[in-house]
XYZ file of C-alpha atoms in Angstrom:
691
model
C -148.958 159.120 40.626
C -145.350 160.355 40.688
C -142.437 159.802 38.318
C -139.194 158.078 39.312
C -135.805 159.637 38.569
C -135.173 157.696 35.363
C -138.648 158.258 33.903
C -138.541 161.959 34.759
C -135.150 162.308 33.065
C -136.451 160.526 29.968
C -139.540 162.793 29.936
C -137.401 165.934 30.082
C -135.214 164.687 27.221
C -138.230 163.902 25.029
C -139.703 167.365 25.650
C -136.412 169.143 24.997
C -135.281 166.966 22.053
C -138.449 165.745 20.306
C -136.581 164.739 17.127
C -134.221 162.339 18.882
C -134.904 158.583 18.550
C -135.360 156.171 21.430
C -132.180 154.386 20.309
C -129.968 157.459 20.513
C -131.613 158.497 23.786
C -130.867 155.078 25.237
C -127.194 155.307 24.326
C -126.869 158.851 25.645
C -128.652 158.129 28.929
C -127.111 154.676 29.350
C -130.484 152.901 29.244
C -131.331 149.547 27.737
C -134.283 149.119 25.397
C -136.197 147.347 28.172
C -135.554 150.233 30.585
C -136.763 152.780 28.020
C -139.896 150.733 27.315
C -140.598 150.403 31.049
C -140.111 154.136 31.702
C -142.106 155.072 28.601
C -145.037 152.987 29.849
C -144.863 154.640 33.298
C -144.646 158.063 31.637
C -147.862 157.525 29.687
C -149.583 156.227 32.832
C -148.518 159.467 34.532
C -149.940 161.533 31.669
C -153.175 159.535 31.780
C -153.527 160.414 35.484
C -153.266 164.067 34.449
C -155.926 163.410 31.779
C -153.425 164.237 29.036
C -152.867 162.445 25.737
C -150.186 159.774 25.556
C -146.837 160.300 23.828
C -146.486 157.999 20.816
C -143.486 156.407 19.162
C -143.217 156.016 15.402
C -141.907 152.742 13.855
C -138.484 154.366 13.368
C -138.229 155.304 17.050
C -139.155 159.019 16.987
C -141.456 160.507 19.639
C -144.673 162.346 18.874
C -145.542 164.708 21.747
C -149.172 165.946 21.767
C -149.664 169.705 21.783
C -151.541 169.547 25.107
C -148.536 167.895 26.778
C -146.144 170.501 25.415
C -148.406 173.290 26.620
C -148.709 171.751 30.085
C -144.925 171.496 30.460
C -143.718 174.329 28.209
C -142.109 176.174 31.101
C -138.725 174.419 31.295
C -138.269 175.778 34.806
C -141.220 173.615 35.862
C -139.612 170.521 34.405
C -138.000 169.392 37.623
C -137.404 166.190 39.515
C -140.539 164.648 41.027
C -140.805 162.303 44.003
C -139.936 158.684 43.263
C -142.698 156.381 42.042
C -142.283 152.680 42.809
C -144.059 149.755 41.199
C -145.811 147.328 43.626
C -143.134 144.636 43.250
C -140.416 147.242 43.879
C -142.155 148.375 47.076
C -142.305 144.779 48.326
C -138.550 144.345 47.862
C -137.925 147.565 49.796
C -140.283 146.468 52.594
C -138.382 143.168 52.791
C -135.113 145.104 52.973
C -136.438 147.209 55.852
C -137.603 144.100 57.721
C -134.204 142.424 57.392
C -131.888 145.402 57.864
C -133.333 147.959 60.269
C -132.788 147.664 64.012
C -135.843 149.510 65.334
C -139.511 148.607 65.779
C -141.388 148.611 62.453
C -145.097 149.429 62.392
C -147.348 150.068 59.409
C -146.745 153.799 59.829
C -143.046 153.280 59.185
C -143.806 151.757 55.782
C -146.358 154.492 54.964
C -143.865 157.273 55.732
C -140.839 155.647 54.056
C -142.712 154.659 50.900
C -144.854 157.811 50.810
C -148.028 155.859 49.967
C -151.450 155.413 51.535
C -152.348 152.977 54.303
C -154.464 150.935 51.880
C -151.477 150.590 49.551
C -149.254 149.331 52.384
C -151.956 146.881 53.506
C -152.145 145.456 49.978
C -148.344 145.291 49.720
C -147.965 143.486 53.050
C -150.672 140.996 52.119
C -148.984 140.291 48.783
C -145.573 140.013 50.435
C -146.947 137.603 53.048
C -148.209 135.316 50.286
C -144.886 135.376 48.437
C -142.921 134.647 51.619
C -145.273 131.780 52.504
C -144.460 130.093 49.184
C -140.793 130.055 50.268
C -141.588 128.607 53.690
C -141.309 131.941 55.555
C -143.936 133.830 57.534
C -144.632 137.554 57.766
C -146.029 138.253 61.226
C -146.863 141.218 63.466
C -146.149 141.220 67.219
C -147.221 144.161 69.355
C -143.914 144.073 71.194
C -141.667 143.683 68.142
C -143.660 145.048 65.206
C -143.493 143.422 61.777
C -140.889 140.736 61.226
C -140.107 137.771 58.979
C -140.242 134.480 60.847
C -137.585 132.111 59.462
C -134.243 130.603 60.391
C -131.262 132.967 60.349
C -129.835 131.025 57.379
C -133.080 131.640 55.477
C -133.175 135.323 56.423
C -129.635 135.873 55.183
C -130.288 134.101 51.910
C -133.454 136.197 51.471
C -131.511 139.374 52.262
C -128.901 138.602 49.600
C -131.575 137.889 46.992
C -133.435 141.085 47.954
C -130.294 143.205 47.503
C -129.694 141.649 44.094
C -133.282 142.377 43.001
C -133.252 145.981 44.237
C -130.113 146.741 42.248
C -132.005 145.732 39.096
C -134.288 148.793 39.367
C -132.117 150.969 41.620
C -128.891 150.901 39.635
C -127.103 153.643 41.582
C -128.107 152.175 44.967
C -129.786 155.340 46.262
C -132.962 153.583 47.369
C -131.040 150.648 48.818
C -128.998 152.916 51.077
C -132.098 154.905 52.077
C -134.314 151.951 52.977
C -131.530 149.955 54.649
C -130.488 153.066 56.610
C -126.865 152.984 55.395
C -124.719 156.084 55.149
C -122.083 156.428 52.448
C -119.193 156.605 54.907
C -120.095 153.223 56.406
C -120.525 151.707 52.958
C -117.102 153.001 51.899
C -115.508 151.094 54.802
C -117.038 147.835 53.615
C -116.067 148.527 50.026
C -112.510 148.830 51.300
C -112.863 145.529 53.178
C -114.001 143.672 50.037
C -111.131 145.185 48.051
C -108.750 144.084 50.824
C -110.058 140.506 50.446
C -109.354 140.708 46.704
C -105.809 141.894 47.297
C -105.055 139.348 50.012
C -106.371 136.402 47.976
C -105.092 137.736 44.623
C -108.536 137.449 43.040
C -110.982 139.684 41.166
C -114.696 139.499 41.886
C -117.148 140.264 39.094
C -118.459 143.822 38.841
C -121.924 143.082 40.201
C -120.431 141.270 43.203
C -118.195 144.234 43.952
C -121.376 146.293 44.155
C -123.416 143.786 46.207
C -120.865 142.396 48.653
C -120.153 145.629 50.604
C -123.865 146.217 51.224
C -124.538 142.598 52.142
C -121.576 142.252 54.497
C -122.431 145.555 56.199
C -125.984 144.366 56.853
C -124.712 140.958 57.965
C -122.469 142.639 60.533
C -125.483 144.596 61.722
C -127.281 141.293 62.333
C -124.221 139.799 64.042
C -124.045 142.761 66.431
C -127.701 142.173 67.283
C -126.790 138.564 68.212
C -128.650 137.122 65.229
C -126.291 134.164 65.175
C -126.624 131.609 62.443
C -127.183 127.883 62.933
C -126.706 125.517 60.021
C -129.304 123.272 58.405
C -126.556 121.353 56.603
C -123.622 119.330 57.893
C -120.482 121.426 57.563
C -116.913 120.262 57.504
C -115.622 123.012 59.808
C -112.017 121.785 59.827
C -111.965 121.866 56.018
C -113.249 125.428 55.939
C -110.817 126.586 58.632
C -107.923 125.312 56.534
C -108.789 127.556 53.610
C -106.880 130.757 52.981
C -110.236 132.521 52.735
C -111.109 131.718 56.363
C -107.988 133.407 57.742
C -108.319 136.451 55.467
C -112.033 136.909 56.247
C -111.449 136.575 59.997
C -108.695 139.173 59.915
C -110.541 141.710 57.747
C -114.167 141.356 58.885
C -113.829 140.174 62.479
C -111.247 142.423 64.030
C -111.735 144.854 66.934
C -115.151 144.724 68.601
C -116.188 141.746 66.463
C -113.129 139.648 67.345
C -115.229 137.596 69.775
C -118.029 136.968 67.247
C -119.607 133.543 67.118
C -117.492 131.017 65.217
C -120.534 130.155 63.048
C -120.689 133.706 61.712
C -117.037 133.641 60.657
C -117.793 130.378 58.865
C -120.791 131.972 57.136
C -118.699 134.880 55.839
C -116.103 132.362 54.649
C -118.767 130.405 52.771
C -120.112 133.621 51.298
C -116.793 134.580 49.733
C -115.918 131.019 48.741
C -119.218 130.680 46.869
C -119.000 134.056 45.127
C -118.330 133.898 41.388
C -114.880 135.094 40.402
C -113.512 136.608 37.229
C -110.013 135.244 37.843
C -108.116 133.348 40.524
C -105.312 130.870 41.101
C -106.378 127.292 41.783
C -105.101 126.124 45.167
C -103.525 122.678 45.504
C -105.661 121.362 48.382
C -106.264 117.615 48.379
C -110.021 118.034 47.962
C -109.593 120.325 44.977
C -107.151 117.890 43.386
C -109.832 115.194 43.588
C -112.302 117.652 42.101
C -109.912 118.321 39.229
C -109.646 114.589 38.513
C -113.456 114.336 38.473
C -113.702 117.259 36.014
C -111.068 115.593 33.806
C -113.196 112.441 33.660
C -116.258 114.532 32.802
C -114.361 116.013 29.835
C -113.405 112.501 28.705
C -117.026 111.362 29.000
C -118.152 114.374 26.997
C -115.755 113.489 24.162
C -117.064 109.934 24.029
C -120.757 110.867 24.105
C -120.372 113.776 21.655
C -118.172 111.770 19.238
C -115.520 114.482 19.111
C -111.998 115.302 20.209
C -111.767 118.465 22.297
C -108.855 120.672 21.336
C -106.840 122.128 24.232
C -108.425 119.966 26.932
C -106.027 121.452 29.473
C -107.329 124.941 28.721
C -110.921 123.791 29.141
C -110.002 122.028 32.400
C -108.443 125.160 33.880
C -111.404 127.353 32.922
C -113.881 124.887 34.388
C -111.815 124.632 37.572
C -111.909 128.416 38.029
C -115.686 128.081 38.001
C -115.757 124.912 40.128
C -113.829 126.412 43.044
C -116.782 128.561 44.194
C -119.272 126.027 42.790
C -117.762 123.372 45.074
C -118.975 125.211 48.161
C -122.313 126.106 46.609
C -123.021 122.466 45.783
C -121.610 120.943 48.948
C -123.304 123.388 51.318
C -126.470 123.990 49.293
C -125.773 127.656 48.524
C -127.272 127.352 45.070
C -127.428 129.895 42.280
C -130.726 131.592 41.523
C -132.869 129.067 39.628
C -134.219 131.765 37.299
C -131.167 131.401 35.057
C -131.939 127.822 34.021
C -135.406 128.852 32.925
C -133.788 131.009 30.226
C -131.481 128.360 28.810
C -133.879 127.299 26.028
C -133.446 130.746 24.488
C -129.669 130.761 24.613
C -128.643 128.090 22.143
C -126.980 125.942 24.824
C -129.590 123.228 25.319
C -127.685 120.735 23.132
C -124.474 121.191 25.115
C -126.499 121.122 28.346
C -127.867 117.724 27.291
C -124.369 116.379 26.549
C -122.836 117.743 29.762
C -125.668 116.298 31.832
C -124.978 112.863 30.317
C -121.270 113.200 31.212
C -121.518 114.160 34.890
C -121.262 110.839 36.694
C -117.683 111.506 37.997
C -118.756 114.822 39.551
C -121.903 113.293 41.034
C -119.757 110.586 42.633
C -117.407 113.260 43.970
C -120.255 115.203 45.608
C -122.309 112.075 46.448
C -125.355 113.877 45.045
C -126.855 115.082 41.797
C -125.828 118.548 40.674
C -128.529 121.252 40.570
C -129.600 121.992 37.008
C -128.437 125.584 37.322
C -124.893 124.396 38.024
C -125.086 122.017 35.033
C -126.263 124.909 32.890
C -123.228 127.014 33.775
C -120.911 124.073 33.094
C -122.580 123.785 29.676
C -121.641 127.419 29.014
C -117.977 126.554 29.552
C -118.070 123.520 27.277
C -120.077 125.318 24.588
C -117.882 128.406 24.716
C -114.715 126.304 24.466
C -115.967 124.239 21.538
C -117.001 127.293 19.555
C -113.715 129.170 19.927
C -112.245 128.808 16.429
C -109.296 130.815 15.275
C -110.295 132.615 12.059
C -107.917 132.319 9.096
C -109.108 135.549 7.498
C -106.360 138.100 7.348
C -106.510 140.235 10.454
C -106.438 143.472 8.505
C -109.578 142.380 6.623
C -111.599 141.645 9.733
C -113.045 143.858 12.421
C -112.165 143.289 16.072
C -114.401 143.577 19.115
C -114.315 143.456 22.919
C -117.029 141.977 25.130
C -117.679 143.593 28.522
C -119.788 141.662 31.029
C -120.221 142.438 34.730
C -121.806 139.166 35.871
C -118.878 136.826 36.346
C -117.061 134.270 34.239
C -120.006 131.916 33.634
C -122.341 134.539 32.172
C -119.393 136.143 30.341
C -118.668 132.848 28.605
C -122.301 132.475 27.614
C -122.379 136.004 26.175
C -119.063 135.414 24.401
C -120.394 132.190 22.895
C -123.575 133.850 21.654
C -121.767 136.807 20.107
C -119.020 134.770 18.394
C -121.697 132.555 16.870
C -123.865 135.515 15.940
C -120.997 137.431 14.275
C -118.523 135.009 12.632
C -117.359 137.999 10.549
C -115.878 139.712 13.638
C -112.900 138.655 15.764
C -113.766 138.914 19.473
C -110.334 139.436 20.991
C -111.136 139.839 24.707
C -113.900 139.392 27.271
C -113.472 141.776 30.210
C -115.151 143.113 33.303
C -115.967 146.835 33.317
C -112.990 147.507 35.563
C -110.627 145.624 33.250
C -112.028 147.470 30.224
C -111.018 150.850 31.653
C -107.709 149.556 33.039
C -106.408 147.738 29.940
C -107.626 149.980 27.098
C -107.375 147.206 24.482
C -107.516 148.348 20.857
C -110.649 147.198 18.988
C -113.200 148.694 16.601
C -116.328 147.563 18.470
C -117.438 147.090 22.063
C -120.363 144.839 23.022
C -121.294 145.428 26.664
C -124.019 144.415 29.105
C -123.648 147.813 30.850
C -123.291 151.396 29.565
C -119.642 152.464 29.087
C -117.786 155.647 28.246
C -115.891 154.847 25.048
C -115.137 156.392 21.662
C -115.394 152.970 19.977
C -118.534 151.834 18.173
C -120.646 150.663 21.085
C -123.490 148.109 21.328
C -125.420 147.587 24.550
C -126.527 143.954 24.811
C -128.327 141.846 27.377
C -126.500 139.031 29.172
C -129.240 136.656 28.022
C -130.124 137.256 24.369
C -133.485 135.971 23.150
C -133.961 134.750 19.581
C -135.630 138.049 18.677
C -132.868 139.987 20.421
C -130.211 138.152 18.419
C -131.925 138.932 15.131
C -132.308 142.609 16.010
C -128.708 142.920 17.167
C -127.349 141.241 14.055
C -129.414 143.487 11.784
C -128.192 146.561 13.655
C -124.523 145.562 13.451
C -124.801 144.448 9.820
C -126.344 147.789 8.880
C -123.598 149.655 10.746
C -120.629 147.635 9.521
C -121.729 146.380 6.096
C -119.831 143.117 6.622
C -122.042 141.092 4.309
C -125.024 138.832 3.646
C -125.207 135.049 4.165
C -125.621 132.552 1.308
C -129.270 131.815 2.048
C -130.355 135.455 1.973
C -128.270 136.095 -1.158
C -129.792 133.077 -2.946
C -133.310 134.300 -2.173
C -132.419 137.767 -3.435
C -131.018 136.378 -6.702
C -134.127 134.245 -7.292
C -136.397 137.269 -6.782
C -134.346 139.270 -9.308
C -134.506 136.429 -11.842
C -138.298 136.141 -11.432
C -138.680 139.807 -12.312
C -136.942 139.321 -15.667
C -137.926 135.831 -16.806
C -140.414 133.042 -16.211
C -139.298 130.559 -13.556
C -140.824 127.088 -13.949
C -139.540 125.638 -10.668
C -138.666 128.312 -8.104
C -137.576 125.841 -5.429
C -135.216 124.028 -7.793
C -133.709 127.339 -8.919
C -133.255 128.437 -5.327
C -131.363 125.222 -4.439
C -129.201 125.438 -7.568
C -128.235 129.048 -6.817
C -127.519 128.128 -3.208
C -125.237 125.290 -4.280
C -123.327 127.602 -6.638
C -122.788 130.058 -3.781
C -121.638 127.262 -1.491
C -119.186 125.943 -4.080
C -117.789 129.429 -4.518
C -117.274 129.786 -0.775
C -115.683 126.334 -0.572
C -113.121 127.337 -3.211
C -112.213 130.544 -1.416
C -109.044 129.640 0.438
C -109.292 132.630 2.755
C -112.406 131.403 4.512
C -112.170 127.634 4.110
C -111.919 127.177 7.895
C -114.757 129.573 8.709
C -117.458 128.478 11.173
C -119.503 125.814 9.350
C -123.183 125.336 10.167
C -125.002 122.075 9.609
C -127.294 123.380 6.838
C -124.199 124.552 4.953
C -122.893 120.972 5.033
C -125.986 119.531 3.329
C -125.952 119.723 -0.516
C -129.434 119.916 -2.032
C -129.009 116.444 -3.557
C -128.244 115.108 -0.086
C -131.703 115.808 1.312
C -133.657 112.565 1.059
C -137.383 112.222 1.698
C -138.559 108.595 1.795
C -142.286 107.851 1.943
C -142.030 104.053 2.142
C -140.774 101.730 4.861
C -137.080 100.857 4.396
C -134.582 98.886 6.433
C -131.811 100.521 8.402
C -129.135 99.394 5.932
C -131.249 100.590 2.996
C -131.378 103.992 4.672
C -127.568 104.004 4.994
C -127.264 103.077 1.302
C -129.577 105.897 0.238
C -127.889 108.496 2.435
C -124.380 107.490 1.362
C -124.890 107.691 -2.423
C -124.932 111.527 -2.725
C -121.770 111.781 -0.617
C -120.054 109.085 -2.659
C -121.018 110.918 -5.891
C -119.580 114.167 -4.503
C -116.417 112.291 -3.432
C -117.002 113.232 0.215
C -116.776 109.566 1.218
C -115.541 106.394 -0.473
C -117.666 103.221 -0.844
C -115.520 101.776 1.955
C -117.066 104.305 4.360
C -120.507 102.840 3.672
C -119.149 99.316 4.115
C -117.678 100.260 7.497
C -120.999 101.793 8.594
C -122.889 98.610 7.755
C -120.357 96.414 9.517
C -120.432 98.503 12.687
C -124.166 99.166 12.707
C -126.342 96.128 12.140
C -128.969 98.187 13.975
C -129.186 101.797 15.131
C -126.625 102.227 17.954
C -128.282 103.794 21.041
C -125.348 106.166 21.581
C -125.968 107.731 18.159
C -129.612 108.589 18.903
C -130.286 112.012 20.362
C -133.382 112.550 22.495
C -135.098 109.656 20.735
C -135.722 111.950 17.756
C -132.635 111.987 15.525
C -129.928 109.449 14.603
C -126.419 110.520 13.573
C -124.531 107.521 12.084
C -120.837 108.045 11.322
C -117.487 106.302 11.721
C -113.787 107.141 11.912
C -112.356 109.426 9.165
C -109.688 106.894 8.215
C -112.379 104.480 7.042
C -113.145 106.578 4.001
C -114.040 110.200 4.856
C -112.504 112.574 2.312
C -114.232 115.787 3.349
C -116.862 117.272 5.651
C -120.554 116.977 4.714
C -123.905 115.577 5.810
C -126.720 113.692 4.139
C -130.109 114.478 5.681
C -132.841 111.853 5.574
C -136.539 112.205 6.425
C -138.165 108.771 6.694
C -141.935 109.057 6.934
C -142.421 105.516 8.287
C -139.468 105.823 10.657
C -137.325 103.312 12.540
C -137.936 101.704 15.937
C -135.176 102.094 18.523
C -134.309 99.686 21.335
C -136.619 101.664 23.624
C -139.514 101.328 21.144
C -139.304 104.998 20.188
C -139.829 105.794 16.495
C -137.344 108.175 14.886
C -137.880 109.803 11.502
C -134.694 111.851 11.030
C -131.353 110.221 10.140
C -128.302 112.388 9.399
C -125.258 110.686 7.932
C -122.108 112.556 8.958
C -118.779 112.371 7.172
C -115.805 114.320 8.489
C -112.100 114.039 7.859
C -111.506 116.832 10.374
C -112.289 116.437 14.070
C -113.052 120.133 14.539
C -114.909 121.426 11.483
C -118.140 119.545 12.206
C -118.414 120.591 15.873
C -120.663 123.606 15.260
C -122.907 121.517 13.041
C -123.016 118.735 15.612
C -124.090 121.089 18.389
C -126.822 122.534 16.193
C -128.120 119.051 15.374
C -128.083 118.120 19.062
C -130.289 121.105 19.748
C -132.508 120.417 16.741
C -133.229 116.928 18.104
C -134.950 118.550 21.098
C -137.104 120.968 19.070
C -140.422 119.180 18.601
C -141.888 121.960 16.449
C -139.069 121.787 13.881
C -138.959 117.973 13.882
C -142.714 117.852 13.198
C -142.417 120.348 10.339
C -139.547 118.376 8.794
C -141.445 115.083 8.890
C -144.324 116.778 7.040
C -142.067 118.084 4.210
C -142.741 116.921 0.644
C -139.726 118.471 -1.126
C -136.038 119.011 -0.448
C -136.459 122.766 -0.815
C -139.126 122.820 1.896
C -136.852 120.847 4.210
C -133.854 123.048 3.525
C -135.768 126.235 4.260
C -136.937 124.793 7.599
C -133.381 123.743 8.487
C -132.006 127.155 7.622
C -134.784 128.870 9.578
C -133.923 126.726 12.587
C -130.225 127.576 12.357
C -130.918 131.316 12.088
C -133.092 131.139 15.220
C -130.440 129.054 16.990
C -127.697 131.614 16.494
C -129.744 134.750 15.848
């Protein structure tokens, strides 16, 4: 077994700097935690092959190098680069690249020589690859006259080629292997990099960083296929006249189909046009074409539907419309011509805190579905949800600027993923002002002043730097928050502080009712925060809006109006609502309105602020016997919302929307016997939601 470049570099650093932690090594080498873990695993497999002991990591991240390993490699002159080792899945991507990019006959010997592995290894890889391709409707075949090839339509081959390039860049970040196995020299690649930059300049647009890396390689290999007369035929009905009228068509034809390629098949020019039209952008001007104007009207109606379904007024609807339209310009061609985004992204959405907004957006999409005359793919809905969620959670902090830290977010994967990352980080760190979200190129060009930088890629900067993943898991959020809190000392939330106070009290006196003391301390902390004028408009979470006396657990069967009575009384006592608010609720809601039930699990009754809302708060009811809805579903959670401000409750509303879809939390809540138990579950949910 051999070591790849990254693993070998990590090995040398561990041997030469045994006291350094994995965290500091990662920052210095520009590696993520996942990359270090992957290389560390491969390193120990390499040592096992040499019958040497494994290197261990301590809980605080230090490396423990066995004496036998140090003795084996104590001559630093012998610590040199070793031939590249590739995992089986990495070899299959490179074989696919060879099949789709090279122009000569490919036999098994070609793969053996290029990959530097045995015949048996190549046989296994080809068998595995054949099975994977078959699942996608392709066929890997061998012809004596043509060698190995992938049997599929040209459209399918090109889509597979693009996906293969994207996957290879995940483990071959500098592109060395990609150029080697696609037989591309750097001079040729530089020409296509210049062509992509010329498209940017001509159209006055900026492609995301990862597209700038992928597009030159992909277009070069596409031209190679065009020259070999691998002309594309379309499986979908295209509106050729519409595409020819776009500015992109003329620019692409001039830049990519000049000289010897001027007589290229019209279908190939169209394909290149579609490619650039469907590529995510970081910024662009919306054109005034008739079709795009109709699309804008459809998006406007979607925003209006969202407001109605979510029971909220969106601030700066025009700003949201323009941001969505920047996304919808390339999405229009993806949806219309079935050039969909990779479906893997939607599989991650449950871990990103956007499922509630996803649910609301999906319910609001009828105007867009009418526009396209088809349902939108879930991946496209997911990215729309990122825009809505990001917009709703952008609150201007009223803390004095000099008292707050500022940060920049750098993301290389386009505006949709950037918005998602921005949304996660602003929710995760309400103590920090995130003043800009940039691509890597913009970061170096603009040099914006800020104390912190959160980036999805390694950067050269003298600011305090945090490397984050585009898609943060719940565990990742918790770890990142702990790291930043430890570094910046910006504070502790009410819940954690209340628990700490209760533990201190228990050490010095006898506590008869720990749960009651915990809730009383928590309420005191909340009241103190509420009176602090500097942070009165701070991001408010739903558990912070529920006073301990407003958590109701009812064992017996009650009527709907009895439930409203019980939930209203604590808010009336706290002067959050007037008795007239309860009267209005009863008049408007003889039964549970269907539009106030989320996922058949949670009801959220409320009415207009002018009918008696004096503040912002919630009363949380757990009804063991439950209530039947019009669809014969039984709900057990009813949350009475009062808000005299159409913005302050938005964060809480989104959290409750998501909570309604979490069966594990709903089940735990229904089983609660005390208010303290319920509150702890609600707080635990919120912490996992935001990290």
